[in-house]
Short mmCIF file of C-alpha atoms and ligand atoms in Angstrom, two decimals:
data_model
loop_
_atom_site.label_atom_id
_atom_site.label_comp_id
_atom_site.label_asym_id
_atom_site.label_seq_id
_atom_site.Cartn_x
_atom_site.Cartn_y
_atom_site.Cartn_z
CA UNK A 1359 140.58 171.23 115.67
CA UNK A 1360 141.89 174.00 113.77
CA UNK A 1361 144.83 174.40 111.74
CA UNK A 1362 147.67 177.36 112.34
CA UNK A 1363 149.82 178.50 109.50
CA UNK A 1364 151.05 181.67 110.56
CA UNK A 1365 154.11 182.09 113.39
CA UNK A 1366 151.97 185.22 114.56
CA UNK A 1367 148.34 183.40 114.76
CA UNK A 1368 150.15 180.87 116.72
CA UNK A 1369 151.95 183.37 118.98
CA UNK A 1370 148.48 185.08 119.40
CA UNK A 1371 147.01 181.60 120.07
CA UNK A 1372 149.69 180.38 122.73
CA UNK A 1373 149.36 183.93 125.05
CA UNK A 1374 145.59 183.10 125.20
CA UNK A 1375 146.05 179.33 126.52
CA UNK A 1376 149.11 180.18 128.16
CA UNK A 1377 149.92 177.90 130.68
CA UNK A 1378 147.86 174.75 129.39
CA UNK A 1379 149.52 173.85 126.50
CA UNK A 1380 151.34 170.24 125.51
CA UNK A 1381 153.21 170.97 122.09
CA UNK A 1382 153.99 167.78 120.07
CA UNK A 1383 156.42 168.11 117.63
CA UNK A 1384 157.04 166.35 114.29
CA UNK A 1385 157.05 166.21 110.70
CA UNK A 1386 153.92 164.88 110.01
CA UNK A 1387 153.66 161.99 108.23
CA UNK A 1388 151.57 160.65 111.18
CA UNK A 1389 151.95 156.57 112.74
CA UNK A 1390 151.10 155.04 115.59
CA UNK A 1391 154.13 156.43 117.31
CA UNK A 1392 153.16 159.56 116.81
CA UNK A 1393 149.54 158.81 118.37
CA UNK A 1394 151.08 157.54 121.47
CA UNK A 1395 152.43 161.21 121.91
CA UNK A 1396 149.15 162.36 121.09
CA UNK A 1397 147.42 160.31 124.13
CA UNK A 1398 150.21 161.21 126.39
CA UNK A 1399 149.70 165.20 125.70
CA UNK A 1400 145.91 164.69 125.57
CA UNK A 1401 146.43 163.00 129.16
CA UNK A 1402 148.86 165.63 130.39
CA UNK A 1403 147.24 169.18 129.17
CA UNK A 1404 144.08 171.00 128.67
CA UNK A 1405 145.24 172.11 125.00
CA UNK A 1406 147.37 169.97 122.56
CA UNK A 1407 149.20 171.68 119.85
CA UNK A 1408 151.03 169.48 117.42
CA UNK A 1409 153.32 171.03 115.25
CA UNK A 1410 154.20 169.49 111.56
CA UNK A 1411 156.98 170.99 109.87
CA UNK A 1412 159.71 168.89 107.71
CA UNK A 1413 162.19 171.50 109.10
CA UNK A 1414 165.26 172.39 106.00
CA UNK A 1415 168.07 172.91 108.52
CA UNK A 1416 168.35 169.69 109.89
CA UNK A 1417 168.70 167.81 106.39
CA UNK A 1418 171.98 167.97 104.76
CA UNK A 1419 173.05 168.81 101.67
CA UNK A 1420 172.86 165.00 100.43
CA UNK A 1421 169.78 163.96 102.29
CA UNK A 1422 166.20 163.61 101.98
CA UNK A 1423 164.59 166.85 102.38
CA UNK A 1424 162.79 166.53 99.35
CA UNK A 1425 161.55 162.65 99.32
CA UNK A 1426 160.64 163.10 103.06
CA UNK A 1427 156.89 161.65 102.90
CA UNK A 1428 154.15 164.56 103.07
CA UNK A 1429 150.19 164.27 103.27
CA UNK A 1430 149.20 167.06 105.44
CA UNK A 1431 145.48 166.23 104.73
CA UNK A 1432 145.51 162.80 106.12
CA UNK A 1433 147.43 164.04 109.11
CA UNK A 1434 144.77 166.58 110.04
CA UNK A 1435 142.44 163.58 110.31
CA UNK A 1436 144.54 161.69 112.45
CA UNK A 1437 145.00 164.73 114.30
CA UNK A 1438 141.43 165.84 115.04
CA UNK A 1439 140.88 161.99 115.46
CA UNK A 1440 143.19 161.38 118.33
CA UNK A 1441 142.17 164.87 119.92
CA UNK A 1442 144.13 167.29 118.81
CA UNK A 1443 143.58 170.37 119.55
CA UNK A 1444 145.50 172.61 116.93
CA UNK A 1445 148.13 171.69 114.31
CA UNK A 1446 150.46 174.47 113.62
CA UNK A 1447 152.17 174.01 110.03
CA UNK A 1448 154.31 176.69 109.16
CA UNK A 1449 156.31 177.58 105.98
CA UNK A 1450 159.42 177.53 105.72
CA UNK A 1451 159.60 181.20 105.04
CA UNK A 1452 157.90 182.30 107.98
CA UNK A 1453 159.91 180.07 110.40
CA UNK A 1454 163.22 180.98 108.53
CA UNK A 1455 162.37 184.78 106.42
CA UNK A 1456 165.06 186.47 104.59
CA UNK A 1457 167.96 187.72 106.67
CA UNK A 1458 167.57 184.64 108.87
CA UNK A 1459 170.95 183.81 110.84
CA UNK A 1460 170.45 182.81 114.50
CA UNK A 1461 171.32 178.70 115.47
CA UNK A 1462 171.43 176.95 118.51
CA UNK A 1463 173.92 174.33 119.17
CA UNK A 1464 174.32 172.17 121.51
CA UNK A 1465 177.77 170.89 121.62
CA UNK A 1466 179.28 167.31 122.85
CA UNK A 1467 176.19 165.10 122.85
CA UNK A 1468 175.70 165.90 119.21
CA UNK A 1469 178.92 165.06 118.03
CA UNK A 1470 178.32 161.46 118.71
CA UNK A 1471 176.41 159.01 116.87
CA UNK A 1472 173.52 160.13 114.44
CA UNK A 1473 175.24 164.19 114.78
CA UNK A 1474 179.00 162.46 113.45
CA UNK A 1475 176.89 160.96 110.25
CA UNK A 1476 174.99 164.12 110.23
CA UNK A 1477 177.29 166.77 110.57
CA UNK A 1478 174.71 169.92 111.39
CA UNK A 1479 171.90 168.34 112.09
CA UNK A 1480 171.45 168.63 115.85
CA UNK A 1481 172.13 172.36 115.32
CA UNK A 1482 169.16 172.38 113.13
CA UNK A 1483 166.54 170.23 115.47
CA UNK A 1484 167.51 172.33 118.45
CA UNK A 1485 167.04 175.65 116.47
CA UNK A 1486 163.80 174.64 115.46
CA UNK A 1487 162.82 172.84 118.70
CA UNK A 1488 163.07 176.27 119.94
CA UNK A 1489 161.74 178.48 117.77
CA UNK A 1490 158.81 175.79 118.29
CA UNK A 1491 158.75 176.44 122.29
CA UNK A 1492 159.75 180.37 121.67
CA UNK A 1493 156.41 179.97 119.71
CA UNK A 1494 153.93 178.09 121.40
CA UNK A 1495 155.17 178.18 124.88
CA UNK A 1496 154.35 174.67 126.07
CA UNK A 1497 153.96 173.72 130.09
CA UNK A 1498 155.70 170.28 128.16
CA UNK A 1499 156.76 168.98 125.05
CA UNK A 1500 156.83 165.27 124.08
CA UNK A 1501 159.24 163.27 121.66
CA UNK A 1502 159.34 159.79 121.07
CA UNK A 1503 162.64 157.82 122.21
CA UNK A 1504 163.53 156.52 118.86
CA UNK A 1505 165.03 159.43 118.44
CA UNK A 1506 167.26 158.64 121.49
CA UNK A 1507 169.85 161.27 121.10
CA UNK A 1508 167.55 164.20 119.80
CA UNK A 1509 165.65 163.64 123.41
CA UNK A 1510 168.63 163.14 125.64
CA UNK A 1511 170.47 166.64 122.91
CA UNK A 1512 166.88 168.54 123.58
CA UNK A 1513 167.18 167.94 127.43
CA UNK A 1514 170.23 169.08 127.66
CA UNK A 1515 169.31 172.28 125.68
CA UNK A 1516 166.31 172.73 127.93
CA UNK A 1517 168.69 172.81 131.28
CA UNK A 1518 171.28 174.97 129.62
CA UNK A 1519 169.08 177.55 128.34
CA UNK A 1520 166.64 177.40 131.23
CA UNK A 1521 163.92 176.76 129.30
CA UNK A 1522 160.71 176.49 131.64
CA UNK A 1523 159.30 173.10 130.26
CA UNK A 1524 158.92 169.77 131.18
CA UNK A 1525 160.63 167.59 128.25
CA UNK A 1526 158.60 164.12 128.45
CA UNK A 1527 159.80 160.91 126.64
CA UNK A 1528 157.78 157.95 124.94
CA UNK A 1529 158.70 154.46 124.16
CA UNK A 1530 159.66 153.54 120.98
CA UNK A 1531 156.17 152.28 119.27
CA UNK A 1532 156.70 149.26 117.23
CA UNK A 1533 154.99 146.72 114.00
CA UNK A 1534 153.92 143.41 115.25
CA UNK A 1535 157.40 142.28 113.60
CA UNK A 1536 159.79 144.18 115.59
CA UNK A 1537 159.77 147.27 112.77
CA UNK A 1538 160.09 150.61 115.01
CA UNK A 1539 157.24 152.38 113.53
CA UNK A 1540 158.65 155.82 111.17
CA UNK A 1541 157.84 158.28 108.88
CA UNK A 1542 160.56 157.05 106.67
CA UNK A 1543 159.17 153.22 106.69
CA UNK A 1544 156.98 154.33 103.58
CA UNK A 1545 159.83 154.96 101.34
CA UNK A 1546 160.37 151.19 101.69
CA UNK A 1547 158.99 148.48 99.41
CA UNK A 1548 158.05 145.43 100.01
CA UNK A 1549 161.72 143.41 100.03
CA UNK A 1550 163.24 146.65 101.90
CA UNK A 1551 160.32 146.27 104.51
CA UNK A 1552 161.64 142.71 105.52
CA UNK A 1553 165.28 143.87 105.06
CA UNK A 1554 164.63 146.53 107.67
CA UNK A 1555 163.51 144.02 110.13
CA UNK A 1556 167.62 143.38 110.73
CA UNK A 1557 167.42 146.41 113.18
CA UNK A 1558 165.22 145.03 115.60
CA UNK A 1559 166.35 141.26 114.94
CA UNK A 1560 170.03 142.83 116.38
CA UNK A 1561 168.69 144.47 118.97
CA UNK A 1562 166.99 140.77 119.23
CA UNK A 1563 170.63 139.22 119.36
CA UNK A 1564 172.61 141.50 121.56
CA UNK A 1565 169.67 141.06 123.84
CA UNK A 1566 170.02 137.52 124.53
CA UNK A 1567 173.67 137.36 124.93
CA UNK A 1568 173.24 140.07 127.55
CA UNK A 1569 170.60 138.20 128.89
CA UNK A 1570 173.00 134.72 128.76
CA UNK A 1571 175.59 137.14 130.86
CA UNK A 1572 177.75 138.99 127.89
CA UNK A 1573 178.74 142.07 128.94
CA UNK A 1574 181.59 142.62 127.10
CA UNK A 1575 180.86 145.17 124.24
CA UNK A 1576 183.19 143.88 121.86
CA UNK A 1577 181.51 140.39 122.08
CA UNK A 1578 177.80 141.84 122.06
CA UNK A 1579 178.54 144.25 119.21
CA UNK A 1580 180.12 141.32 117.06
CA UNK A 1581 176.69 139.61 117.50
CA UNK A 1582 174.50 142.42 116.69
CA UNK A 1583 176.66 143.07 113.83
CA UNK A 1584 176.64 139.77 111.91
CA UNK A 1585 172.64 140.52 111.84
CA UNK A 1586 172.63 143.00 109.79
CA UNK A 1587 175.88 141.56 107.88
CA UNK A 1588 174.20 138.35 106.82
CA UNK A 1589 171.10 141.43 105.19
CA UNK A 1590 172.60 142.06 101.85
CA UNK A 1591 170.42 144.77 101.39
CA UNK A 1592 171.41 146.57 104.52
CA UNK A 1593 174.78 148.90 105.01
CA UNK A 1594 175.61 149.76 108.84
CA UNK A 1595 176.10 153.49 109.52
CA UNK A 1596 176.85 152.64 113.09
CA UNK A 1597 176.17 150.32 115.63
CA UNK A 1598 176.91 151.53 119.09
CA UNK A 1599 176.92 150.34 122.85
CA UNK A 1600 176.61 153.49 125.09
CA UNK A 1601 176.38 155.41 128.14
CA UNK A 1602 172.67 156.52 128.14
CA UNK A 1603 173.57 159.75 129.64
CA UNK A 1604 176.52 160.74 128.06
CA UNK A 1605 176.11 158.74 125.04
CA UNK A 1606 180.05 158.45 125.24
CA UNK A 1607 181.64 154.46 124.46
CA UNK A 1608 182.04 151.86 127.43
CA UNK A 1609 183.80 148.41 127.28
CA UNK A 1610 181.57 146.71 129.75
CA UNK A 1611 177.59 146.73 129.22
CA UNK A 1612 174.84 146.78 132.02
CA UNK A 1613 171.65 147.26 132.21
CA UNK A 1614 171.41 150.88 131.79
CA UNK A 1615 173.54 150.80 128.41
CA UNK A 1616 172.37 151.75 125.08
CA UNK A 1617 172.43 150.10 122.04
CA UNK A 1618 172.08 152.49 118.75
CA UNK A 1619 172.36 151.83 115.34
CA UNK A 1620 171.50 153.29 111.56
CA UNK A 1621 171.22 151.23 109.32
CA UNK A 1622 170.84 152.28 104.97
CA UNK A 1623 168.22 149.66 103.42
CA UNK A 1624 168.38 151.19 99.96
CA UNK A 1625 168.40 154.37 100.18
CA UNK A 1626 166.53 154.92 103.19
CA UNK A 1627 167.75 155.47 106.64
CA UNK A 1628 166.49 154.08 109.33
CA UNK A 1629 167.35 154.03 113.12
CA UNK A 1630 166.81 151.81 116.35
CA UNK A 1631 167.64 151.64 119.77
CA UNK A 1632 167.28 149.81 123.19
CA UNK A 1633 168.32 149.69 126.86
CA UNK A 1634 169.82 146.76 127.67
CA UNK A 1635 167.84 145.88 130.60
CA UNK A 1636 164.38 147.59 129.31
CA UNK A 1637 162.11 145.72 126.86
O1 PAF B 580 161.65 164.13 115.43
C1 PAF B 580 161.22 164.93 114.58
O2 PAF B 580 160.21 164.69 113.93
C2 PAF B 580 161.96 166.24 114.34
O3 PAF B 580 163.33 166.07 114.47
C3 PAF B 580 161.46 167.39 115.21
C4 PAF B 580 161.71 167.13 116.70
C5 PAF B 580 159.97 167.62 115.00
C6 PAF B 580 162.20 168.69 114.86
O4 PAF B 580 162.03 169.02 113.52
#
């Protein structure tokens, strides 16, 4: 495996193996979740590059840029471990030099859920998303489906801007307990770890009342809700029932519908999702 810091090694890199690439991108801080993507690009391509950048314009102002966890050591060995191929780490400086001021936005799908807590931070995962395939110039990219809307945002951006990539998705990888597995879960201690499980235990609830023949969202929401409620150490940010494609609201679930929600245990914030009739 070797490692890529520069923008121009990696452009240099990416016109020789043009063509075979699989580009993972994240922020490091490497799980499980993250290895899944890892076996599906190592399945999918001849060369895997996985990016790791904790990328400044998608954190606000208030957020956790500077607490987001780092060990770029132990990723490289879970990198070279599960295969890959190169891991390209830039700094910030050369993805974003002086006189920077170009942003991509993609508008409507980010203005709902995590982009209306997170006012500019779509604009700043697209942006980088592609720089990242401006860079590398992947036959595919793959992104795990916790992140529902910054897959269904960076598909959208793909068919607008004709970019000439497959996007590929990847189940949400979870804890024997029903944790979704994320970079942020290490900011947790020990009581916050058990607090977070209220995600997944809503998910849980709504669930079975679907399942029992609820489909009103009103009524489902209610029971998701009084989860996390009865969690004093949890705070709703939002807890959603929508259209999968649009991600817009609907009064009547089915089995396509999506359920979302972030959720602040402490001061960290974490995020969930299902399809009703999935899992
Ligand atoms: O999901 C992430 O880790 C990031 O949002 C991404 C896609 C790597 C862009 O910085």
């Amino acid at each position: 495996m070797i490692v890529i810091n520069s923008v121009a090694q990696m452009q240099q890199y990416a016109r020789e193996h043009h063509g075979q690439i699989a580009l993972v991108p994240t922020m490091g801080y490497l799980h499980e979740g993250h290895a899944s993507l890892m076996v599906e690009a190592r399945r999918r391509a001849a060369v895997v590059v996985m990016s790791i950048f904790v990328n400044p314009t998608q954190f606000g102002v208030n957020e956790d840029l500077d607490s987001y966890p780092r060990d770029l050591e132990r990723d490289k060995r879970v990198a070279s471990e599960a295969g890959v191929d190169v891991i390209f780490a830039p700094t910030a400086a050369d993805m974003y030099p002086a006189g920077y001021q170009s942003y991509l936005n993609v508008e409507g799908l980010t203005t709902e859920l995590c982009g209306a807590s997170r006012p500019g931070h779509f604009r700043g995962v697209t942006t980088v998303v592609a720089k990242l395939f401006n860079i590398v110039a992947p036959k595919l990219a793959i992104f795990g489906k916790k992140d529902f809307q910054q897959l269904a945002v960076i598909r959208r951006m793909a068919i607008d801007f004709n970019m000439d990539l497959e996007i590929v998705g990847m189940p949400i990888v979870r804890e024997s307990d029903g944790l979704a597995l994320s970079s942020r879960n290490a900011r947790l201690d020990a009581t916050q770890r058990k607090q977070a499980l209220c995600l997944s235990r809503s998910i849980a609830a709504a669930r079975e009342a679907f399942n029992a023949g609820e489909q009103s969202v009103a009524a489902l929401r209610d029971k998701a809700l009084a989860v996390i409620e009865k969690e004093s150490g949890a705070e709703v940010d939002y807890l959603e029932f929508r259209d999968q494609d649009t991600l817009l609201p609907l009064e009547k679930a089915d089995q396509r519908t999506l359920l979302a929600l972030a959720v602040r245990v402490g001061s960290v914030r974490l995020i969930d999702n299902t399809i009703l009739g999935e899992g």
